Amino acid sequence: MTDHEFPQPPEPDDGDGALLHPLLPVDPPRVGGYWLEARVAASPSGVAYTAHAAGGAGALVLMLSEGAADDAAAVDRFAGTVEKMHIDTVLGRGGRGQETGRLAGKYVAPADSPTPPDATPDAPWAALAYDGSRTAVAEAERVLAEVDLSWLPNLGEQHGPGYALHWIDKVAPGVARQWPLPWPGKPERAGWATVFISWLIMMMMMALAVLIAILLFQTTPPQNAPDPVPNTASASGGSGSPSPQSGSPSPQTGSASPEQSSGSPEPSGSASESASSPTPNSRL
């Protein structure tokens, strides 16, 4: 193969489809613009996922593991392997060390998410064309093997202790920041149609609640006014008419006596006159 020749995309096979495995809790829900669906391959260097873009197009997303993403040599091997692929095979790429090279036009810039200044860079990833065949899965396994060097045969006879990469035990997926945050249990963000329908349903429910309240108040029977609170006078008399002691003036204070009204002298006056006249004894 010359320098100007590049491998062609794999032809779809007629055999059985790829075996799918469920996502694990450590797997991110989305990488770049692709929503992950299932696992199809995994190795110490990374994981291969089936995914779909926002428009529904399927893809095979390869993402380096936590240990491989921290190793600059592993990142370079991954970028070099992606660079050798056919331009129609690579749908997109992103993460650390993937913005340069022949396929730099496939680089997807990260979202403008709020990240701390000392944050770990996003793990390298690449989205490949996927037709659901085992040939595509085998190509993903080959790329991951290029990163962890598991495809290299032993050179000569084995002597001394064995060799292993220092990050071989860090097999968790690398860092993939999500911004804006996805809804729980929803593979895609809500579109304008969904938001408008939700708003319309909410307004209809509010109008129905107001209508029910109006109907309830209209059908309520009229209520009579309560009886007035009785005052102290009626409470003491036991009836509505005032008592003669409190309501009418007494004859001694309010009205004149018959003797005073007729103009005749009072008996008290005659008594005083008799008292003032001399008695027979006093004449003697």
Short mmCIF file of C-alpha atoms in Angstrom, two decimals:
data_model
loop_
_atom_site.label_atom_id
_atom_site.label_comp_id
_atom_site.label_asym_id
_atom_site.label_seq_id
_atom_site.Cartn_x
_atom_site.Cartn_y
_atom_site.Cartn_z
CA MET A 1 0.00 0.00 0.00
CA THR A 2 1.44 3.34 -1.04
CA ASP A 3 1.23 6.56 0.91
CA HIS A 4 -1.59 7.95 -1.25
CA GLU A 5 -3.71 4.80 -0.95
CA PHE A 6 -6.03 4.34 1.98
CA PRO A 7 -8.08 1.35 3.02
CA GLN A 8 -11.60 1.21 1.68
CA PRO A 9 -14.65 0.94 3.94
CA PRO A 10 -15.53 -2.66 4.80
CA GLU A 11 -18.15 -4.36 2.69
CA PRO A 12 -21.28 -5.49 4.55
CA ASP A 13 -21.43 -9.24 5.03
CA ASP A 14 -24.47 -11.48 4.69
CA GLY A 15 -23.97 -13.26 7.98
CA ASP A 16 -25.62 -12.67 11.28
CA GLY A 17 -25.63 -9.20 12.78
CA ALA A 18 -23.40 -7.99 15.55
CA LEU A 19 -24.08 -9.04 19.10
CA LEU A 20 -25.28 -6.19 21.26
CA HIS A 21 -24.67 -5.81 24.98
CA PRO A 22 -26.44 -3.39 27.33
CA LEU A 23 -24.77 -0.21 28.46
CA LEU A 24 -23.15 -0.11 31.87
CA PRO A 25 -23.69 2.60 34.50
CA VAL A 26 -20.21 3.98 33.78
CA ASP A 27 -21.01 4.54 30.10
CA PRO A 28 -21.93 8.10 29.10
CA PRO A 29 -25.34 8.63 27.48
CA ARG A 30 -23.88 10.69 24.65
CA VAL A 31 -20.50 11.18 22.99
CA GLY A 32 -20.17 14.24 20.80
CA GLY A 33 -23.44 14.42 18.87
CA TYR A 34 -24.14 10.66 19.07
CA TRP A 35 -26.48 8.99 21.55
CA LEU A 36 -25.16 5.60 22.67
CA GLU A 37 -27.42 2.56 22.37
CA ALA A 38 -25.45 -0.59 23.21
CA ARG A 39 -21.97 -2.09 23.51
CA VAL A 40 -20.59 -4.24 20.71
CA ALA A 41 -16.92 -4.60 21.71
CA ALA A 42 -14.65 -3.80 24.62
CA SER A 43 -10.96 -4.06 25.38
CA PRO A 44 -8.52 -2.52 27.88
CA SER A 45 -7.96 0.35 25.43
CA GLY A 46 -11.58 1.34 24.92
CA VAL A 47 -15.17 0.46 24.10
CA ALA A 48 -17.15 0.35 20.84
CA TYR A 49 -20.81 1.41 20.95
CA THR A 50 -23.68 1.42 18.54
CA ALA A 51 -25.13 4.92 18.42
CA HIS A 52 -27.30 7.26 16.40
CA ALA A 53 -27.06 10.94 15.60
CA ALA A 54 -29.76 13.51 16.26
CA GLY A 55 -31.14 12.94 12.75
CA GLY A 56 -31.38 9.18 13.30
CA ALA A 57 -28.32 8.05 11.30
CA GLY A 58 -26.58 5.04 12.82
CA ALA A 59 -22.89 4.97 13.69
CA LEU A 60 -20.26 2.96 15.52
CA VAL A 61 -18.57 5.08 18.20
CA LEU A 62 -15.12 4.11 19.50
CA MET A 63 -14.01 5.73 22.75
CA LEU A 64 -10.74 5.22 24.57
CA SER A 65 -10.71 4.03 28.15
CA GLU A 66 -9.64 6.10 31.12
CA GLY A 67 -6.15 4.64 31.16
CA ALA A 68 -5.54 4.93 27.41
CA ALA A 69 -6.84 8.50 27.34
CA ASP A 70 -4.19 9.48 29.91
CA ASP A 71 -1.36 7.97 27.86
CA ALA A 72 -0.06 10.32 25.16
CA ALA A 73 1.41 7.43 23.16
CA ALA A 74 -1.93 5.58 23.15
CA VAL A 75 -3.70 8.75 22.02
CA ASP A 76 -1.25 9.15 19.14
CA ARG A 77 -1.71 5.52 18.08
CA PHE A 78 -5.46 5.97 18.06
CA ALA A 79 -5.23 9.16 16.01
CA GLY A 80 -2.81 7.52 13.57
CA THR A 81 -5.09 4.52 13.07
CA VAL A 82 -8.09 6.77 12.38
CA GLU A 83 -6.00 8.82 9.93
CA LYS A 84 -5.39 5.68 7.82
CA MET A 85 -9.10 4.98 7.35
CA HIS A 86 -11.17 5.90 4.34
CA ILE A 87 -12.72 9.33 4.48
CA ASP A 88 -16.22 7.86 4.05
CA THR A 89 -15.69 5.48 6.95
CA VAL A 90 -14.97 8.19 9.51
CA LEU A 91 -18.14 10.18 10.27
CA GLY A 92 -16.69 12.28 13.06
CA ARG A 93 -13.98 12.43 15.70
CA GLY A 94 -13.25 14.42 18.82
CA GLY A 95 -11.50 14.56 22.14
CA ARG A 96 -7.86 14.93 23.00
CA GLY A 97 -5.40 14.99 20.08
CA GLN A 98 -7.96 14.50 17.30
CA GLU A 99 -8.17 18.00 15.80
CA THR A 100 -5.17 17.72 13.45
CA GLY A 101 -4.16 15.51 10.55
CA ARG A 102 -5.64 14.48 7.23
CA LEU A 103 -9.14 14.07 8.67
CA ALA A 104 -9.09 17.25 10.71
CA GLY A 105 -12.28 18.31 8.93
CA LYS A 106 -14.12 15.50 10.73
CA TYR A 107 -13.23 16.97 14.13
CA VAL A 108 -16.25 17.91 16.27
CA ALA A 109 -15.47 20.72 18.68
CA PRO A 110 -16.72 20.18 22.24
CA ALA A 111 -19.78 22.07 23.40
CA ASP A 112 -19.29 25.35 25.22
CA SER A 113 -19.82 23.74 28.59
CA PRO A 114 -18.74 25.26 31.94
CA THR A 115 -15.60 23.31 32.88
CA PRO A 116 -13.02 24.06 35.58
CA PRO A 117 -9.58 25.22 34.42
CA ASP A 118 -7.89 22.05 35.70
CA ALA A 119 -10.42 19.65 34.17
CA THR A 120 -9.29 16.41 32.53
CA PRO A 121 -9.42 16.62 28.70
CA ASP A 122 -12.17 14.69 26.95
CA ALA A 123 -11.24 11.16 25.93
CA PRO A 124 -10.50 10.61 22.21
CA TRP A 125 -13.37 9.12 20.20
CA ALA A 126 -14.27 8.41 16.61
CA ALA A 127 -17.61 7.71 14.91
CA LEU A 128 -17.42 5.17 12.09
CA ALA A 129 -19.93 4.08 9.48
CA TYR A 130 -21.97 1.13 10.75
CA ASP A 131 -24.20 -1.25 8.81
CA GLY A 132 -24.99 -3.65 11.65
CA SER A 133 -22.61 -6.35 10.39
CA ARG A 134 -19.90 -8.23 12.21
CA THR A 135 -17.36 -6.89 9.73
CA ALA A 136 -17.85 -3.39 11.14
CA VAL A 137 -17.43 -4.73 14.66
CA ALA A 138 -14.25 -6.52 13.64
CA GLU A 139 -12.91 -3.24 12.27
CA ALA A 140 -13.63 -1.56 15.61
CA GLU A 141 -11.84 -4.33 17.46
CA ARG A 142 -8.84 -3.91 15.16
CA VAL A 143 -8.64 -0.18 15.94
CA LEU A 144 -8.76 -0.84 19.68
CA ALA A 145 -6.08 -3.52 19.31
CA GLU A 146 -3.85 -0.99 17.55
CA VAL A 147 -4.03 1.20 20.67
CA ASP A 148 -3.17 -1.41 23.32
CA LEU A 149 -0.69 -3.23 20.99
CA SER A 150 -2.40 -6.57 21.56
CA TRP A 151 -2.18 -7.34 17.84
CA LEU A 152 1.63 -7.37 17.90
CA PRO A 153 3.11 -10.87 17.93
CA ASN A 154 5.94 -11.80 20.24
CA LEU A 155 9.33 -10.87 18.84
CA GLY A 156 11.74 -13.70 19.50
CA GLU A 157 11.63 -15.86 22.56
CA GLN A 158 10.19 -14.65 25.81
CA HIS A 159 12.75 -13.92 28.49
CA GLY A 160 12.41 -12.18 31.80
CA PRO A 161 9.26 -10.73 33.32
CA GLY A 162 6.20 -10.08 31.27
CA TYR A 163 5.32 -6.66 29.91
CA ALA A 164 2.05 -4.83 30.44
CA LEU A 165 0.92 -1.27 29.89
CA HIS A 166 0.77 0.77 33.05
CA TRP A 167 -2.87 1.72 32.38
CA ILE A 168 -4.06 -1.77 31.51
CA ASP A 169 -6.32 -1.96 34.59
CA LYS A 170 -8.09 1.37 33.98
CA VAL A 171 -10.77 0.06 31.64
CA ALA A 172 -13.57 2.49 32.51
CA PRO A 173 -14.66 4.81 29.66
CA GLY A 174 -12.86 8.10 29.45
CA VAL A 175 -14.25 11.53 30.24
CA ALA A 176 -17.18 12.67 28.07
CA ARG A 177 -18.83 15.86 29.27
CA GLN A 178 -22.56 16.32 28.68
CA TRP A 179 -23.80 19.82 27.91
CA PRO A 180 -26.61 20.63 27.83
CA LEU A 181 -27.58 17.94 30.27
CA PRO A 182 -29.82 15.21 28.81
CA TRP A 183 -33.22 14.49 30.31
CA PRO A 184 -33.35 11.36 32.52
CA GLY A 185 -34.50 8.37 30.53
CA LYS A 186 -34.80 10.35 27.27
CA PRO A 187 -32.34 9.67 24.42
CA GLU A 188 -32.83 13.07 22.77
CA ARG A 189 -33.60 16.63 23.73
CA ALA A 190 -37.16 17.86 23.36
CA GLY A 191 -37.87 19.73 20.11
CA TRP A 192 -39.95 22.86 19.63
CA ALA A 193 -43.03 20.80 18.73
CA THR A 194 -42.87 18.87 22.01
CA VAL A 195 -42.42 22.05 24.04
CA PHE A 196 -45.33 23.76 22.23
CA ILE A 197 -47.66 20.79 22.76
CA SER A 198 -46.72 20.61 26.45
CA TRP A 199 -47.40 24.34 26.83
CA LEU A 200 -50.75 24.02 25.03
CA ILE A 201 -51.86 21.12 27.25
CA MET A 202 -50.89 23.08 30.35
CA MET A 203 -52.95 26.11 29.22
CA MET A 204 -55.96 23.89 28.47
CA MET A 205 -55.76 22.35 31.93
CA MET A 206 -55.63 25.81 33.52
CA ALA A 207 -58.66 26.96 31.50
CA LEU A 208 -60.57 23.82 32.50
CA ALA A 209 -59.79 24.43 36.17
CA VAL A 210 -61.08 28.01 35.94
CA LEU A 211 -64.26 26.84 34.19
CA ILE A 212 -64.93 24.23 36.87
CA ALA A 213 -64.48 26.86 39.59
CA ILE A 214 -66.96 29.20 37.86
CA LEU A 215 -69.56 26.45 37.50
CA LEU A 216 -69.22 25.47 41.14
CA PHE A 217 -69.80 29.03 42.35
CA GLN A 218 -72.75 29.52 40.01
CA THR A 219 -74.63 26.45 41.26
CA THR A 220 -74.18 27.33 44.93
CA PRO A 221 -77.66 28.14 46.52
CA PRO A 222 -78.11 31.66 47.93
CA GLN A 223 -77.44 31.99 51.61
CA ASN A 224 -79.74 34.01 53.96
CA ALA A 225 -78.23 36.73 56.05
CA PRO A 226 -77.62 35.69 59.65
CA ASP A 227 -79.85 37.03 62.46
CA PRO A 228 -78.58 40.18 64.17
CA VAL A 229 -76.84 39.80 67.46
CA PRO A 230 -79.25 40.69 70.36
CA ASN A 231 -78.33 43.68 72.53
CA THR A 232 -78.13 43.74 76.33
CA ALA A 233 -81.58 45.26 76.83
CA SER A 234 -83.40 42.58 74.89
CA ALA A 235 -81.27 39.91 76.46
CA SER A 236 -82.27 41.01 80.02
CA GLY A 237 -85.98 41.55 79.26
CA GLY A 238 -86.49 38.39 77.35
CA SER A 239 -88.51 40.19 74.64
CA GLY A 240 -88.23 42.95 72.09
CA SER A 241 -90.10 45.64 74.18
CA PRO A 242 -88.17 47.60 76.76
CA SER A 243 -88.90 47.06 80.43
CA PRO A 244 -91.05 49.67 82.28
CA GLN A 245 -88.28 50.27 84.81
CA SER A 246 -85.71 51.20 82.16
CA GLY A 247 -87.70 52.50 79.20
CA SER A 248 -90.48 54.66 80.93
CA PRO A 249 -89.82 57.38 83.55
CA SER A 250 -90.83 56.69 87.11
CA PRO A 251 -93.88 58.63 88.55
CA GLN A 252 -91.77 60.12 91.30
CA THR A 253 -89.19 61.65 88.95
CA GLY A 254 -90.67 62.10 85.53
CA SER A 255 -94.39 63.20 86.26
CA ALA A 256 -95.95 65.63 88.76
CA SER A 257 -98.27 64.44 91.54
CA PRO A 258 -102.06 65.11 91.30
CA GLU A 259 -101.92 67.56 94.06
CA GLN A 260 -99.26 69.63 92.35
CA SER A 261 -101.09 69.56 89.06
CA SER A 262 -104.42 70.72 90.57
CA GLY A 263 -102.88 73.62 92.42
CA SER A 264 -104.24 72.72 95.89
CA PRO A 265 -101.92 73.01 98.87
CA GLU A 266 -100.13 69.85 99.87
CA PRO A 267 -100.97 68.16 103.14
CA SER A 268 -97.49 68.83 104.25
CA GLY A 269 -98.16 72.54 104.04
CA SER A 270 -101.29 72.36 106.28
CA ALA A 271 -99.41 70.29 108.71
CA SER A 272 -96.77 72.93 108.95
CA GLU A 273 -99.35 75.64 109.46
CA SER A 274 -100.97 73.67 112.29
CA ALA A 275 -97.62 73.22 113.79
CA SER A 276 -96.92 76.88 113.65
CA SER A 277 -100.30 77.90 115.22
CA PRO A 278 -100.36 78.18 119.01
CA THR A 279 -101.87 75.32 120.98
CA PRO A 280 -104.39 75.80 123.75
CA ASN A 281 -101.81 74.91 126.31
CA SER A 282 -99.52 77.61 125.05
CA ARG A 283 -102.33 80.21 125.51
CA LEU A 284 -102.67 79.19 129.07
#
